[in-house]
XYZ file of C-alpha atoms in Angstrom:
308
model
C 39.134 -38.386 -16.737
C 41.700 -36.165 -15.532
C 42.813 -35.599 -19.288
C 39.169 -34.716 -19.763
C 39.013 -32.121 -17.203
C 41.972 -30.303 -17.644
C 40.811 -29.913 -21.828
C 37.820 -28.489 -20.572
C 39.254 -25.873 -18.118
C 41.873 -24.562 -21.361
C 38.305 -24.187 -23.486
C 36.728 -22.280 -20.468
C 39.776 -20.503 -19.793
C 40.102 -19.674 -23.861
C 36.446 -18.154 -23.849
C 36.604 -16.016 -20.464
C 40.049 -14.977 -21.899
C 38.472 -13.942 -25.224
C 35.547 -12.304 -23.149
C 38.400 -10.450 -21.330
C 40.096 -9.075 -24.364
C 36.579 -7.564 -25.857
C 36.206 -6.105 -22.117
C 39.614 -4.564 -22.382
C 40.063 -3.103 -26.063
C 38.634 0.315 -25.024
C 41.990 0.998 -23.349
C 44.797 -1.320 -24.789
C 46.227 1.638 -26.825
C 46.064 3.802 -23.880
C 47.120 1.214 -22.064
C 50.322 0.187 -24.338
C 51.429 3.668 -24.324
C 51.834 4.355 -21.075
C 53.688 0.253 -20.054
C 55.829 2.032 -23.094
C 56.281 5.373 -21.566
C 57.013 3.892 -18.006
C 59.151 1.397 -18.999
C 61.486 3.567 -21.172
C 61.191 1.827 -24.354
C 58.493 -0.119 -26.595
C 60.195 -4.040 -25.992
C 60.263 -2.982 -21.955
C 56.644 -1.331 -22.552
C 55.797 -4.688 -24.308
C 56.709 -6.781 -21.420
C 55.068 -4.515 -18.677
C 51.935 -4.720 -21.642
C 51.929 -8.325 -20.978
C 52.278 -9.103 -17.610
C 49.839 -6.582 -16.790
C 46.943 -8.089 -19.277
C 48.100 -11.592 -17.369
C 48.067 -10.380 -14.245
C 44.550 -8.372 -14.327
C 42.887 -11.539 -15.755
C 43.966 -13.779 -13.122
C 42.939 -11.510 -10.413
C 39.850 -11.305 -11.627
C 38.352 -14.021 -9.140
C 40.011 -12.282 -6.337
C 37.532 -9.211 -6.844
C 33.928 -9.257 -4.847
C 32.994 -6.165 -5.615
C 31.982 -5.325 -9.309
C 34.708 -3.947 -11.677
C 33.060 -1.074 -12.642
C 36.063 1.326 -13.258
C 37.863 -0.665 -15.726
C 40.590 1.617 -16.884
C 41.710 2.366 -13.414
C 41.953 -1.467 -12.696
C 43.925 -1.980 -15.987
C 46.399 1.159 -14.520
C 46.927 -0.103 -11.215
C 47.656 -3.436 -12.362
C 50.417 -1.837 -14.765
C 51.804 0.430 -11.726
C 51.888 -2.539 -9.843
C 53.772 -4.666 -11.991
C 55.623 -1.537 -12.817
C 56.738 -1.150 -9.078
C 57.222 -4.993 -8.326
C 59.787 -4.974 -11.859
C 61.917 -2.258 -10.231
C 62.089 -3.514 -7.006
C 63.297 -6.904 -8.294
C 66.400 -5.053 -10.076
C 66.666 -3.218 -6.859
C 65.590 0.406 -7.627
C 64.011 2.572 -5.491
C 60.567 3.329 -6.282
C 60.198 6.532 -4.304
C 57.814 8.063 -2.423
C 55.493 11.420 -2.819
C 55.519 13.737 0.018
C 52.495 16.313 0.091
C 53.128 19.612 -0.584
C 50.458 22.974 0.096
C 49.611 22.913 -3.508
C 45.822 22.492 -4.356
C 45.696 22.160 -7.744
C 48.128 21.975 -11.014
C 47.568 23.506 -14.364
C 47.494 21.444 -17.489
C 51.017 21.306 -19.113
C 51.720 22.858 -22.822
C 51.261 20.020 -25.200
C 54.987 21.530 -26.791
C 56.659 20.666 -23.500
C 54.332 17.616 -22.432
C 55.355 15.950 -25.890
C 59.249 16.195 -25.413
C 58.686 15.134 -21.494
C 57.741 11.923 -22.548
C 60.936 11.056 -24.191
C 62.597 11.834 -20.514
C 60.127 10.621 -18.344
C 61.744 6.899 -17.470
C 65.373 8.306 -16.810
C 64.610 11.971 -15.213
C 61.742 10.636 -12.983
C 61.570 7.387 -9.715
C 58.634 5.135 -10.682
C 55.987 6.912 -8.972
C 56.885 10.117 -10.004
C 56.774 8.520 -13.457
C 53.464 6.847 -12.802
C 52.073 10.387 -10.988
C 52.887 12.414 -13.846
C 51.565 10.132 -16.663
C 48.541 9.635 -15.075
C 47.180 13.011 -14.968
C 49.178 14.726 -17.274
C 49.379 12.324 -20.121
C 46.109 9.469 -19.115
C 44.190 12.470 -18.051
C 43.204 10.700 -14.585
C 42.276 12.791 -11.826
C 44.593 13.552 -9.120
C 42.091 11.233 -6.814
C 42.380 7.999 -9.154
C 46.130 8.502 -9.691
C 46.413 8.883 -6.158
C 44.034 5.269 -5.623
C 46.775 3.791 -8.484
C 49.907 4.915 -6.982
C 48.945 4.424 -3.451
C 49.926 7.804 -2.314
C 47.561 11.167 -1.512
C 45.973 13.802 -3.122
C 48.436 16.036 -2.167
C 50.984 13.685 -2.495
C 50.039 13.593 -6.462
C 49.909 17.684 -6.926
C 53.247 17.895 -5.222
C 54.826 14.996 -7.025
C 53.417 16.734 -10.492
C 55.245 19.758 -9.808
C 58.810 18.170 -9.017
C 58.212 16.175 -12.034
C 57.798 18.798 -14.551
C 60.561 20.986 -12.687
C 63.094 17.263 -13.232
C 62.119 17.028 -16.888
C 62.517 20.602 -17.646
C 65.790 20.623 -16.465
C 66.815 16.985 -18.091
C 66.608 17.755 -21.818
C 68.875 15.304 -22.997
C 67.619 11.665 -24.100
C 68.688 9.050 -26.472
C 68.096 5.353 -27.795
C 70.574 2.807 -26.837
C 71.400 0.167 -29.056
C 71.369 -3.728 -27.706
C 74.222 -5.544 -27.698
C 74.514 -7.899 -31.134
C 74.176 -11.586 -31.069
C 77.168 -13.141 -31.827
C 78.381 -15.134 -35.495
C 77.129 -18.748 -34.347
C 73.272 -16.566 -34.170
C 73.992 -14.514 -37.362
C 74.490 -17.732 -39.036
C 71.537 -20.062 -37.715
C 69.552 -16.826 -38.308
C 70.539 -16.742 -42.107
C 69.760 -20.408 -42.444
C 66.340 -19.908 -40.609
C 65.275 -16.821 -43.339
C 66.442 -18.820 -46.491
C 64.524 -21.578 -44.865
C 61.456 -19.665 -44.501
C 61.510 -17.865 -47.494
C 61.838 -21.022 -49.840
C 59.099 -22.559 -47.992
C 61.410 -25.511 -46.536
C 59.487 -26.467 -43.445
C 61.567 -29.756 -42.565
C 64.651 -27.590 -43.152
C 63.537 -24.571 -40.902
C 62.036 -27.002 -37.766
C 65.406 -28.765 -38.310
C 67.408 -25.512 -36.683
C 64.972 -25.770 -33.586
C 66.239 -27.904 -30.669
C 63.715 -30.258 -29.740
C 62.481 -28.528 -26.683
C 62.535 -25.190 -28.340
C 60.036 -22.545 -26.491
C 57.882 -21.327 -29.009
C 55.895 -18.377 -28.269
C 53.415 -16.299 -30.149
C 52.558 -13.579 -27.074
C 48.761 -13.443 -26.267
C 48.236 -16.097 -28.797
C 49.729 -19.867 -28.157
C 52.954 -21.271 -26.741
C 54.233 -24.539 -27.667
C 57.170 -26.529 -25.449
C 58.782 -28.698 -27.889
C 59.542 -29.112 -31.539
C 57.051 -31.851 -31.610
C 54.039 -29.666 -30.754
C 55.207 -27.453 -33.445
C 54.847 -30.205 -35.637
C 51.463 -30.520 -34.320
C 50.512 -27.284 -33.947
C 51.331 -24.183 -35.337
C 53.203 -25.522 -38.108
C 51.020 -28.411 -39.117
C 49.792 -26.038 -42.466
C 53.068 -25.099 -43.665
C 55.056 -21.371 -43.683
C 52.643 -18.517 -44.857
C 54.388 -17.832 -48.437
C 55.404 -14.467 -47.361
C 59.053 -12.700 -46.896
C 60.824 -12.420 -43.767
C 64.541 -10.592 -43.704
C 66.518 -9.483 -41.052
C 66.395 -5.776 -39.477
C 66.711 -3.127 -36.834
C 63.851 -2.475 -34.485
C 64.084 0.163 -31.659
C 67.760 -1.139 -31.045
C 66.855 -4.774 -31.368
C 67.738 -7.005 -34.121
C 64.368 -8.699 -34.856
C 63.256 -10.563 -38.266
C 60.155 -8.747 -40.351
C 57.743 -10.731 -41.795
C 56.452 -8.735 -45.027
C 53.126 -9.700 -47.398
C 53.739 -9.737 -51.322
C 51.359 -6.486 -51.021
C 54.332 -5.240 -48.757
C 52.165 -5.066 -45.266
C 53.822 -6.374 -42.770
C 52.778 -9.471 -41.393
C 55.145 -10.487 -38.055
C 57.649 -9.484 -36.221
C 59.951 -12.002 -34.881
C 62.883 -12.745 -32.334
C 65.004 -15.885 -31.787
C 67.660 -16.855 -29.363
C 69.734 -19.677 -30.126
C 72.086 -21.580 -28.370
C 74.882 -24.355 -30.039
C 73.803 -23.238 -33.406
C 70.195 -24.430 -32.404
C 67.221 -22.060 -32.070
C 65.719 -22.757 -28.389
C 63.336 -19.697 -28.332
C 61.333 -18.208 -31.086
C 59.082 -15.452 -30.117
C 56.215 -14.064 -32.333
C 54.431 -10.583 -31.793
C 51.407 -11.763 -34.451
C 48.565 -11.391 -32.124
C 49.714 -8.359 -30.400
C 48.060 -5.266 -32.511
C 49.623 -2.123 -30.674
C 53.128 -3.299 -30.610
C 52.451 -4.463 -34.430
C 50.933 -0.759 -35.721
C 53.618 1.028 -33.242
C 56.095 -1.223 -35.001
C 54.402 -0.392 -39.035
C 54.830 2.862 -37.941
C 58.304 2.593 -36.747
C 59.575 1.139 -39.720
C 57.111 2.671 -42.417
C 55.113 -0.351 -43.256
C 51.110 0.171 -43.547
C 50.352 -3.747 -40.912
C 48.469 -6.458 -42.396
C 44.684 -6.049 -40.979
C 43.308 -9.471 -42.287
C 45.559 -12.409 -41.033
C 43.261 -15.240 -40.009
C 42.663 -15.735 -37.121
C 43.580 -12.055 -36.495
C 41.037 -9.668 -38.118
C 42.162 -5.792 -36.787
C 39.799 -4.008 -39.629
């Protein structure tokens, strides 16, 4: 019985989550963009993407009033987060004092474009989040001021320091991660010849048995055996999957025999044993900003995912 019950609430939870995602596509590249932007770099933006599409669709059953801005509530769940993140590692989030100004002209698309590579290290989080949302989201000063739970005033002001921070900041670069070590390297090399030879018992032999695997926004599975049972039960796909370089990350590509790619991976292993293996298959902006990234047109049709 209780079996029973808790099948049916996954189904129900699977179609209002599906419901939620067709609500929500209006604004997930908008949305993407700026979790990127804030964050400082497309795998923080990623994260921040996630939690915040989590986070909004479990609070839905909090709201009694109808959702009838759905951008905004999308945005304020990503400040949110945003804020909560840097509070957690200890940063100060800031605040926005009002100033006398009234109103703030549009900034030159030249300067607005290299702002945004400065934004996360010039700006505090809500001077980040102020000057995204009206000069980059478009919101008025009134709904960035309802998202960052500050004033009117407090926005205008905010949007002036902001520019005046980022004009004088010019300087911004991409740091690399730190490389896994030989003992990853090697279970790594093992895991592509694996893959690419279509050995399945070889490839689930490198997993510990309660590996964490994790296709984000799709499935997760606990344990080698639901693997088995699960997302592996059909085989490997047949296609190519080599080792590169993605925004600083080292990170396995997944490429089509047309050449499209098809995945982008990460692992972490542990005693020469993979114990996490993280998929981005389901996750359509971080996949095109990823094609795009690396040159490679994304695979559109890749059941169950059909992006065309």
């Amino acid at each position: 019985m209780k079996q029973d019950i808790a099948q049916n609430m996954i189904e129900e939870t699977r179609m209002a989550r599906d419901a939620f995602s067709t609500m929500v596509g209006a604004f997930s590249s908008d949305l993407w963009s700026y979790c990127t932007y804030i964050a400082g770099s497309p795998w923080d933006g990623e994260d921040l993407y996630q939690e915040t599409l989590l986070k909004a669709f479990g609070m839905l059953p909090e709201r009694w009033s109808d959702l009838t801005d759905q951008k905004s509530y999308l945005f304020r769940m990503a400040t949110n987060a945003w804020f909560d993140l840097c509070r957690k590692r200890k940063l100060e989030v800031g605040r926005l004092p009002e100033g006398d100004i009234s109103s703030v002209p549009p900034m030159d698309t030249l300067d607005l474009e290299e702002a945004l590579l400065q934004v996360h290290e010039s700006l505090t989080p809500k001077q980040a989040a102020a000057f995204l949302l009206v000069d980059v989201f478009r919101f008025s000063a009134e709904e960035a001021a309802a998202i960052v739970h500050t004033t009117r005033g407090g926005i205008y002001a905010s949007l002036q320091r902001a520019r005046q921070n980022l004009k004088e900041n010019h300087s911004w670069e991409v740091k690399p991660l730190k490389t896994k070590d030989n003992e990853t390297n090697e279970t790594i090399d093992m895991y592509l010849e694996a893959f690419n030879t279509g050995n399945l018992d070889k490839l689930l032999s490198l997993f510990s048995s309660t590996a964490h695997n994790e296709a984000f926004l799709g499935f997760q599975e606990y344990s080698k055996a639901e693997m088995k049972k699960g997302s592996m039960r059909f085989g490997l796909p047949g296609h190519t999957a080599k080792r590169i370089t993605l925004w600083g990350r080292n990170v396995i590509m997944v490429i089509t025999d047309d050449g499209e790619l098809h995945d982008i991976q990460v692992q972490e292993v542990e005693n020469n044993q993979i114990v996490v293996h993280e998929s981005y298959f389901f996750r359509k902006e971080f996949m095109f900003a990823a094609g795009e990234e690396l040159g490679v047109a994304v695979q559109l049709n890749k059941p169950p995912v059909d992006w065309r």
